[in-house]
Amino acid sequence: MSVAALPDLDALERELSAAIADAADEAGLEAVRIAALGKKGSVSELLKGLGAMSADERKTAGPAINGLRDRLNEALSARRADLKAAALAQRLETERVDVTLPVRETPAELGRVHPISQVIDELTAIFADMGFSVAEGPDIEDDFHNFTALNFPEGHPAREMHDTFYLPTKEDGSRLVLRTHTSPVQVRTMLAKKPPIRVICPGRTYRSDSDQTHTPMFHQVEGLVIDKGANLGHLKWILEEFCKAFFEVDNVKMRFRPSFFPFTEPSMEVDIQCDRSRPGEIRFGEGNDWLEILGCGMVHPNVLKNCGLDPDEYQGFAWGMGIDRIAMLKYGMPDLRAFFEADVRWLSHYGFRPLDFPTLAGGLSA
Ligand code: DAH
């Protein structure tokens, strides 16, 4: 190739520089590079032609073509860096995460566990840790299990302690009741299995009563321990450990007051220490106020006999606690009636996430 055959290098440079500047993205820029500097590119062809030139021709053409190649390479890398920066800026713009948007919940997370179910799970976890199993009985009871076996004599005024819901009288004169407490499950358990017995019986109970802290249907958890040496010291320890674990405090004082139940002797009611000095707030394990949470006592010898156990061989203790009450206290829910009105707005406010089940290791109400 003679010098005369060299194309107009200035024109070629202008053309390639314009193509570099116009390349819209890295792929377009690469196409320009290949067309100029690739194996068969226009500038590469010129460089190849140098070998065939005379020394004189090469003297001028060589620096001119090499200079062109170097400037093109520089322009290519500068443009590549610009395109990279622009591509990154665009990704940052379009893939930006707005951290102020609310978290989108999956349908499984939207459902809520009712606080009563949650509290039953919590107390079951606590008593299970102490070796208790769960016993159950029917909501519709007969007179024997709800009253007679529990030492409520026929026609005795103690039967009037509970505002009982009766079902229609049957032909034989008997009538079933909606159980007024969970104590009939004690009877069913003692009739069904041999001591040692250690059970809790959480469940629904019914009395004709309705105001801010009473609903016709409510919940209790019964506890029953029957063994040869079971005594009130054990009962006291169990209840103390329960209150500390349930209310999640290190210490809580308890007060045992004498009381009366037909099925226990002696009978007591238990108050726990709390602080109500701040309006609308109640704290456990501190302060000088007391709050009643349960009834308890040593199982009456007549009850043991009615359930086929020899009171000279076995003894035991029992308690009955209002679940709704301790749930209201722990989670600050003021009106019991709202619990059972099936209002999803109430439930989404007070309910619990379905996959956070309570365990002692993982935290009861974490
Ligand atoms: N059943 C009683 C009630 O509903 C509560 C109760 C008191 C249960 C003493 C017991 C107990 O097991 O020993 O008022």
CSV table of C-alpha atoms and ligand atoms in Angstrom, one decimal:
chain,number,residue,atom,x,y,z
A,1,MET,CA,0.0,0.0,0.0
A,2,SER,CA,1.4,3.4,-0.9
A,3,VAL,CA,0.9,6.5,1.2
A,4,ALA,CA,-1.3,7.9,-1.5
A,5,ALA,CA,-3.6,4.8,-0.9
A,6,LEU,CA,-4.0,5.7,2.8
A,7,PRO,CA,-7.6,6.9,3.5
A,8,ASP,CA,-8.2,10.2,5.1
A,9,LEU,CA,-7.1,9.4,8.7
A,10,ASP,CA,-8.7,12.6,10.0
A,11,ALA,CA,-12.1,11.7,8.5
A,12,LEU,CA,-11.8,8.1,9.8
A,13,GLU,CA,-11.0,9.4,13.3
A,14,ARG,CA,-13.9,11.8,13.2
A,15,GLU,CA,-16.2,9.0,12.1
A,16,LEU,CA,-15.0,6.5,14.7
A,17,SER,CA,-15.0,9.2,17.5
A,18,ALA,CA,-18.6,10.0,16.6
A,19,ALA,CA,-19.5,6.3,16.7
A,20,ILE,CA,-17.9,6.0,20.1
A,21,ALA,CA,-19.7,9.0,21.4
A,22,ASP,CA,-23.0,7.7,20.0
A,23,ALA,CA,-22.7,4.2,21.4
A,24,ALA,CA,-25.8,3.8,23.6
A,25,ASP,CA,-24.5,1.0,25.8
A,26,GLU,CA,-21.5,-1.3,26.3
A,27,ALA,CA,-22.6,-3.8,23.7
A,28,GLY,CA,-22.8,-0.9,21.1
A,29,LEU,CA,-19.4,0.4,22.1
A,30,GLU,CA,-17.9,-3.1,21.7
A,31,ALA,CA,-19.3,-3.3,18.2
A,32,VAL,CA,-17.5,0.0,17.3
A,33,ARG,CA,-14.3,-1.3,18.8
A,34,ILE,CA,-14.4,-4.5,16.8
A,35,ALA,CA,-15.2,-2.6,13.6
A,36,ALA,CA,-12.1,-0.4,14.2
A,37,LEU,CA,-9.6,-2.4,16.2
A,38,GLY,CA,-10.8,-6.1,15.9
A,39,LYS,CA,-8.9,-8.6,13.7
A,40,LYS,CA,-10.5,-7.3,10.5
A,41,GLY,CA,-11.2,-3.8,11.8
A,42,SER,CA,-10.6,-0.7,9.7
A,43,VAL,CA,-7.7,0.6,11.8
A,44,SER,CA,-6.2,-3.0,12.2
A,45,GLU,CA,-6.2,-3.3,8.4
A,46,LEU,CA,-4.2,0.0,8.2
A,47,LEU,CA,-1.7,-1.3,10.8
A,48,LYS,CA,-1.3,-4.5,8.8
A,49,GLY,CA,-0.6,-2.4,5.7
A,50,LEU,CA,2.5,-0.8,7.4
A,51,GLY,CA,4.6,-3.9,6.7
A,52,ALA,CA,4.2,-3.6,3.0
A,53,MET,CA,5.3,0.1,3.0
A,54,SER,CA,8.7,1.5,2.2
A,55,ALA,CA,10.7,2.7,5.1
A,56,ASP,CA,9.9,6.3,4.1
A,57,GLU,CA,6.2,5.8,3.8
A,58,ARG,CA,6.2,4.0,7.2
A,59,LYS,CA,8.0,6.9,8.8
A,60,THR,CA,5.0,9.1,8.4
A,61,ALA,CA,2.1,6.6,8.2
A,62,GLY,CA,3.4,4.5,11.2
A,63,PRO,CA,3.0,7.3,13.9
A,64,ALA,CA,-0.1,8.6,12.3
A,65,ILE,CA,-1.9,5.2,12.3
A,66,ASN,CA,-0.5,4.2,15.7
A,67,GLY,CA,-1.5,7.6,17.1
A,68,LEU,CA,-5.0,7.0,15.8
A,69,ARG,CA,-5.1,3.6,17.4
A,70,ASP,CA,-4.0,4.9,20.8
A,71,ARG,CA,-6.5,7.8,20.7
A,72,LEU,CA,-9.3,5.4,19.8
A,73,ASN,CA,-8.3,3.1,22.7
A,74,GLU,CA,-8.4,6.0,25.1
A,75,ALA,CA,-11.7,7.2,23.8
A,76,LEU,CA,-13.1,3.7,24.0
A,77,SER,CA,-12.0,3.3,27.7
A,78,ALA,CA,-13.3,6.7,28.6
A,79,ARG,CA,-16.7,6.0,27.0
A,80,ARG,CA,-16.8,2.5,28.6
A,81,ALA,CA,-16.3,4.0,32.0
A,82,ASP,CA,-19.1,6.6,31.4
A,83,LEU,CA,-21.5,3.9,30.2
A,84,LYS,CA,-20.7,1.7,33.2
A,85,ALA,CA,-21.4,4.6,35.6
A,86,ALA,CA,-24.6,5.5,33.8
A,87,ALA,CA,-25.8,1.9,33.9
A,88,LEU,CA,-25.1,1.7,37.6
A,89,ALA,CA,-26.9,5.0,38.3
A,90,GLN,CA,-29.9,3.7,36.4
A,91,ARG,CA,-29.9,0.5,38.4
A,92,LEU,CA,-29.7,2.4,41.6
A,93,GLU,CA,-32.6,4.5,40.5
A,94,THR,CA,-34.9,1.7,39.3
A,95,GLU,CA,-34.0,-0.9,41.9
A,96,ARG,CA,-34.2,1.4,44.8
A,97,VAL,CA,-35.8,0.0,48.0
A,98,ASP,CA,-38.2,2.3,49.8
A,99,VAL,CA,-37.5,1.3,53.4
A,100,THR,CA,-40.4,3.5,54.5
A,101,LEU,CA,-43.0,1.2,52.8
A,102,PRO,CA,-45.0,-1.0,55.2
A,103,VAL,CA,-43.9,-4.7,55.3
A,104,ARG,CA,-46.0,-6.9,53.1
A,105,GLU,CA,-47.3,-9.8,55.2
A,106,THR,CA,-48.0,-13.3,53.8
A,107,PRO,CA,-51.5,-14.6,54.3
A,108,ALA,CA,-50.1,-17.1,56.9
A,109,GLU,CA,-48.9,-14.1,58.9
A,110,LEU,CA,-52.2,-12.2,58.7
A,111,GLY,CA,-54.2,-14.7,60.7
A,112,ARG,CA,-54.1,-14.2,64.5
A,113,VAL,CA,-54.2,-16.6,67.4
A,114,HIS,CA,-56.8,-15.6,70.0
A,115,PRO,CA,-55.3,-14.4,73.3
A,116,ILE,CA,-57.1,-17.2,75.2
A,117,SER,CA,-55.6,-19.9,72.9
A,118,GLN,CA,-52.2,-18.3,73.4
A,119,VAL,CA,-52.6,-18.1,77.2
A,120,ILE,CA,-53.7,-21.8,77.2
A,121,ASP,CA,-50.6,-22.7,75.2
A,122,GLU,CA,-48.4,-20.6,77.6
A,123,LEU,CA,-49.8,-22.2,80.8
A,124,THR,CA,-49.7,-25.7,79.2
A,125,ALA,CA,-46.0,-25.1,78.4
A,126,ILE,CA,-45.3,-24.1,82.0
A,127,PHE,CA,-47.1,-27.0,83.7
A,128,ALA,CA,-45.8,-29.5,81.1
A,129,ASP,CA,-42.3,-28.4,82.2
A,130,MET,CA,-43.3,-29.4,85.8
A,131,GLY,CA,-44.5,-32.8,84.6
A,132,PHE,CA,-48.2,-32.2,84.2
A,133,SER,CA,-50.2,-33.6,81.4
A,134,VAL,CA,-53.5,-32.2,80.0
A,135,ALA,CA,-56.8,-33.9,80.7
A,136,GLU,CA,-60.1,-33.0,79.1
A,137,GLY,CA,-63.8,-33.6,79.8
A,138,PRO,CA,-67.1,-32.6,78.1
A,139,ASP,CA,-68.7,-29.2,78.3
A,140,ILE,CA,-72.1,-30.7,78.9
A,141,GLU,CA,-71.9,-32.6,82.2
A,142,ASP,CA,-74.2,-34.6,84.4
A,143,ASP,CA,-75.0,-33.7,87.9
A,144,PHE,CA,-72.8,-36.4,89.4
A,145,HIS,CA,-69.5,-35.1,87.8
A,146,ASN,CA,-70.3,-31.4,88.2
A,147,PHE,CA,-71.7,-31.5,91.7
A,148,THR,CA,-72.4,-34.8,93.6
A,149,ALA,CA,-69.0,-36.4,93.3
A,150,LEU,CA,-67.4,-33.1,94.2
A,151,ASN,CA,-69.2,-33.3,97.6
A,152,PHE,CA,-72.0,-30.9,96.9
A,153,PRO,CA,-74.8,-32.7,98.8
A,154,GLU,CA,-78.3,-32.9,97.1
A,155,GLY,CA,-80.3,-29.7,97.9
A,156,HIS,CA,-77.3,-28.1,99.6
A,157,PRO,CA,-77.1,-24.3,99.2
A,158,ALA,CA,-73.5,-24.7,97.9
A,159,ARG,CA,-75.1,-25.7,94.6
A,160,GLU,CA,-76.5,-22.2,94.4
A,161,MET,CA,-72.9,-20.8,94.5
A,162,HIS,CA,-72.9,-21.3,90.7
A,163,ASP,CA,-75.5,-19.8,88.5
A,164,THR,CA,-76.0,-23.0,86.5
A,165,PHE,CA,-77.3,-23.3,83.0
A,166,TYR,CA,-79.5,-26.4,82.9
A,167,LEU,CA,-80.6,-28.4,79.9
A,168,PRO,CA,-84.3,-29.5,79.7
A,169,THR,CA,-85.2,-32.1,82.3
A,170,LYS,CA,-85.2,-35.7,81.0
A,171,GLU,CA,-88.0,-38.2,81.4
A,172,ASP,CA,-86.2,-39.8,84.4
A,173,GLY,CA,-86.1,-36.4,86.1
A,174,SER,CA,-82.4,-35.9,85.7
A,175,ARG,CA,-81.0,-32.9,83.8
A,176,LEU,CA,-77.6,-32.2,82.3
A,177,VAL,CA,-75.8,-29.0,82.9
A,178,LEU,CA,-73.2,-26.8,81.1
A,179,ARG,CA,-70.3,-27.4,83.4
A,180,THR,CA,-70.0,-24.6,85.9
A,181,HIS,CA,-66.3,-25.2,86.5
A,182,THR,CA,-63.4,-27.5,85.3
A,183,SER,CA,-63.5,-29.5,88.5
A,184,PRO,CA,-65.6,-32.3,87.0
A,185,VAL,CA,-62.5,-33.2,85.0
A,186,GLN,CA,-60.8,-34.0,88.3
A,187,VAL,CA,-63.5,-36.6,89.0
A,188,ARG,CA,-63.2,-38.1,85.5
A,189,THR,CA,-59.4,-38.3,85.8
A,190,MET,CA,-59.5,-40.0,89.2
A,191,LEU,CA,-62.1,-42.5,88.0
A,192,ALA,CA,-60.1,-43.3,84.9
A,193,LYS,CA,-56.5,-43.7,86.2
A,194,LYS,CA,-54.5,-44.7,89.2
A,195,PRO,CA,-52.3,-42.3,91.2
A,196,PRO,CA,-49.8,-40.8,91.0
A,197,ILE,CA,-51.9,-38.2,89.1
A,198,ARG,CA,-50.6,-34.9,87.9
A,199,VAL,CA,-52.9,-33.1,85.4
A,200,ILE,CA,-54.1,-29.8,84.3
A,201,CYS,CA,-57.5,-29.4,82.7
A,202,PRO,CA,-57.9,-26.1,80.7
A,203,GLY,CA,-61.3,-25.5,79.1
A,204,ARG,CA,-64.6,-23.7,78.7
A,205,THR,CA,-67.0,-23.2,81.6
A,206,TYR,CA,-70.5,-21.6,81.8
A,207,ARG,CA,-72.4,-19.6,84.3
A,208,SER,CA,-75.4,-17.2,83.9
A,209,ASP,CA,-73.5,-14.0,84.5
A,210,SER,CA,-72.5,-11.1,82.4
A,211,ASP,CA,-70.7,-7.8,83.0
A,212,GLN,CA,-67.3,-6.2,82.2
A,213,THR,CA,-65.4,-9.0,83.9
A,214,HIS,CA,-67.9,-11.9,83.5
A,215,THR,CA,-69.2,-13.6,80.4
A,216,PRO,CA,-71.7,-16.5,80.3
A,217,MET,CA,-68.9,-18.7,78.8
A,218,PHE,CA,-65.5,-18.3,80.3
A,219,HIS,CA,-62.3,-20.4,80.8
A,220,GLN,CA,-60.7,-22.1,83.7
A,221,VAL,CA,-57.7,-24.3,84.2
A,222,GLU,CA,-58.0,-26.9,86.9
A,223,GLY,CA,-54.9,-28.6,88.4
A,224,LEU,CA,-54.9,-31.9,90.3
A,225,VAL,CA,-52.1,-33.8,92.0
A,226,ILE,CA,-52.8,-37.1,93.8
A,227,ASP,CA,-50.1,-39.1,95.4
A,228,LYS,CA,-49.2,-40.6,98.8
A,229,GLY,CA,-47.3,-37.6,100.1
A,230,ALA,CA,-48.7,-34.7,98.1
A,231,ASN,CA,-49.1,-31.7,100.4
A,232,LEU,CA,-49.7,-27.9,100.6
A,233,GLY,CA,-46.0,-27.1,100.4
A,234,HIS,CA,-45.9,-28.7,96.9
A,235,LEU,CA,-49.0,-26.7,95.9
A,236,LYS,CA,-47.5,-23.5,97.1
A,237,TRP,CA,-44.3,-24.1,95.2
A,238,ILE,CA,-46.1,-25.1,92.0
A,239,LEU,CA,-48.3,-22.0,92.1
A,240,GLU,CA,-45.4,-19.7,92.8
A,241,GLU,CA,-43.3,-21.1,90.0
A,242,PHE,CA,-46.3,-20.8,87.7
A,243,CYS,CA,-46.9,-17.2,88.5
A,244,LYS,CA,-43.2,-16.2,88.0
A,245,ALA,CA,-43.1,-18.0,84.7
A,246,PHE,CA,-46.4,-16.8,83.4
A,247,PHE,CA,-46.1,-13.1,84.4
A,248,GLU,CA,-42.4,-13.3,83.5
A,249,VAL,CA,-41.1,-11.8,86.7
A,250,ASP,CA,-38.3,-13.0,89.0
A,251,ASN,CA,-40.2,-12.9,92.3
A,252,VAL,CA,-43.8,-12.7,93.2
A,253,LYS,CA,-45.3,-12.7,96.7
A,254,MET,CA,-48.4,-14.8,97.2
A,255,ARG,CA,-51.0,-14.8,100.0
A,256,PHE,CA,-53.1,-17.8,100.9
A,257,ARG,CA,-56.5,-16.9,102.5
A,258,PRO,CA,-58.9,-19.4,104.1
A,259,SER,CA,-62.0,-20.0,102.0
A,260,PHE,CA,-64.7,-22.6,101.4
A,261,PHE,CA,-65.2,-25.1,98.6
A,262,PRO,CA,-67.2,-28.3,99.1
A,263,PHE,CA,-64.5,-30.4,97.4
A,264,THR,CA,-61.5,-29.2,99.4
A,265,GLU,CA,-60.5,-29.2,103.1
A,266,PRO,CA,-58.8,-27.0,103.9
A,267,SER,CA,-59.8,-24.5,101.2
A,268,MET,CA,-57.9,-21.4,100.2
A,269,GLU,CA,-58.0,-18.5,97.8
A,270,VAL,CA,-54.7,-17.2,96.5
A,271,ASP,CA,-53.8,-13.5,95.9
A,272,ILE,CA,-50.7,-12.4,94.2
A,273,GLN,CA,-48.6,-9.3,94.8
A,274,CYS,CA,-49.1,-6.4,92.3
A,275,ASP,CA,-48.7,-2.7,92.0
A,276,ARG,CA,-51.7,-0.7,90.8
A,277,SER,CA,-50.4,2.7,91.8
A,278,ARG,CA,-50.1,3.9,88.1
A,279,PRO,CA,-53.6,4.5,86.7
A,280,GLY,CA,-54.7,1.9,84.1
A,281,GLU,CA,-51.6,-0.2,84.7
A,282,ILE,CA,-51.0,-3.3,86.8
A,283,ARG,CA,-47.5,-4.8,87.5
A,284,PHE,CA,-46.8,-8.1,89.1
A,285,GLY,CA,-44.0,-9.0,91.5
A,286,GLU,CA,-43.9,-5.5,93.0
A,287,GLY,CA,-46.0,-3.1,95.0
A,288,ASN,CA,-48.4,-3.5,98.0
A,289,ASP,CA,-51.7,-4.5,96.3
A,290,TRP,CA,-53.2,-8.0,96.1
A,291,LEU,CA,-55.2,-9.6,93.4
A,292,GLU,CA,-57.1,-12.9,93.7
A,293,ILE,CA,-56.3,-15.4,91.0
A,294,LEU,CA,-57.5,-18.8,92.1
A,295,GLY,CA,-59.1,-21.2,94.6
A,296,CYS,CA,-57.4,-24.3,95.8
A,297,GLY,CA,-57.1,-26.8,98.7
A,298,MET,CA,-56.5,-30.3,99.7
A,299,VAL,CA,-58.9,-32.7,97.9
A,300,HIS,CA,-61.7,-33.5,100.4
A,301,PRO,CA,-61.6,-37.2,101.6
A,302,ASN,CA,-65.3,-37.5,100.4
A,303,VAL,CA,-64.2,-36.6,96.9
A,304,LEU,CA,-61.4,-39.2,97.0
A,305,LYS,CA,-63.9,-41.8,98.2
A,306,ASN,CA,-66.5,-40.8,95.5
A,307,CYS,CA,-63.8,-41.4,92.9
A,308,GLY,CA,-62.8,-44.8,94.2
A,309,LEU,CA,-59.6,-43.8,96.0
A,310,ASP,CA,-58.8,-44.7,99.7
A,311,PRO,CA,-58.3,-41.4,101.6
A,312,ASP,CA,-56.1,-43.3,104.1
A,313,GLU,CA,-53.7,-44.2,101.3
A,314,TYR,CA,-53.9,-41.2,99.0
A,315,GLN,CA,-54.1,-37.5,99.4
A,316,GLY,CA,-53.7,-34.6,97.0
A,317,PHE,CA,-54.4,-31.0,96.2
A,318,ALA,CA,-56.2,-29.1,93.5
A,319,TRP,CA,-56.8,-25.6,92.2
A,320,GLY,CA,-59.0,-23.8,89.8
A,321,MET,CA,-57.8,-20.6,88.1
A,322,GLY,CA,-59.7,-18.2,85.8
A,323,ILE,CA,-57.8,-18.1,82.4
A,324,ASP,CA,-59.6,-15.1,81.1
A,325,ARG,CA,-58.7,-13.1,84.2
A,326,ILE,CA,-54.9,-13.9,84.0
A,327,ALA,CA,-55.0,-13.2,80.2
A,328,MET,CA,-56.6,-9.8,80.8
A,329,LEU,CA,-54.0,-9.0,83.4
A,330,LYS,CA,-51.0,-10.1,81.5
A,331,TYR,CA,-51.9,-8.5,78.2
A,332,GLY,CA,-53.8,-5.4,79.4
A,333,MET,CA,-57.2,-6.2,77.8
A,334,PRO,CA,-59.8,-4.3,79.8
A,335,ASP,CA,-63.1,-5.7,78.7
A,336,LEU,CA,-63.8,-9.5,78.8
A,337,ARG,CA,-66.9,-9.2,76.7
A,338,ALA,CA,-64.8,-8.1,73.6
A,339,PHE,CA,-62.9,-11.5,73.8
A,340,PHE,CA,-65.9,-13.4,72.5
A,341,GLU,CA,-67.5,-10.9,70.1
A,342,ALA,CA,-65.5,-12.3,67.1
A,343,ASP,CA,-64.5,-8.8,65.9
A,344,VAL,CA,-61.5,-9.3,63.7
A,345,ARG,CA,-60.3,-5.7,64.4
A,346,TRP,CA,-60.0,-6.6,68.1
A,347,LEU,CA,-58.3,-9.9,67.2
A,348,SER,CA,-55.8,-8.2,64.9
A,349,HIS,CA,-54.9,-5.8,67.7
A,350,TYR,CA,-54.6,-8.3,70.6
A,351,GLY,CA,-54.0,-11.5,68.8
A,352,PHE,CA,-50.7,-13.4,68.4
A,353,ARG,CA,-48.7,-14.3,65.3
A,354,PRO,CA,-49.6,-17.9,64.4
A,355,LEU,CA,-46.0,-19.2,64.1
A,356,ASP,CA,-44.7,-17.8,67.4
A,357,PHE,CA,-45.8,-20.6,69.7
A,358,PRO,CA,-44.9,-20.1,73.3
A,359,THR,CA,-42.1,-22.2,74.8
A,360,LEU,CA,-40.2,-21.9,77.9
A,361,ALA,CA,-36.9,-21.9,76.0
A,362,GLY,CA,-38.0,-19.5,73.2
A,363,GLY,CA,-39.9,-17.1,75.5
A,364,LEU,CA,-43.6,-17.3,76.3
A,365,SER,CA,-44.8,-14.0,74.9
A,366,ALA,CA,-41.7,-13.1,72.8
B,1,DAH,N1,-64.1,-24.9,91.0
B,1,DAH,C1,-63.9,-23.7,91.7
B,1,DAH,C2,-64.7,-22.6,91.1
B,1,DAH,O1,-65.0,-22.7,90.0
B,1,DAH,C3,-62.4,-23.4,91.7
B,1,DAH,C4,-61.6,-24.4,92.5
B,1,DAH,C5,-61.4,-24.1,93.9
B,1,DAH,C6,-61.1,-25.5,91.9
B,1,DAH,C7,-60.7,-25.0,94.6
B,1,DAH,C8,-60.4,-26.4,92.7
B,1,DAH,C9,-60.1,-26.2,94.0
B,1,DAH,O2,-59.9,-27.5,92.1
B,1,DAH,O3,-59.4,-27.1,94.7
B,1,DAH,O4,-65.0,-21.6,91.8
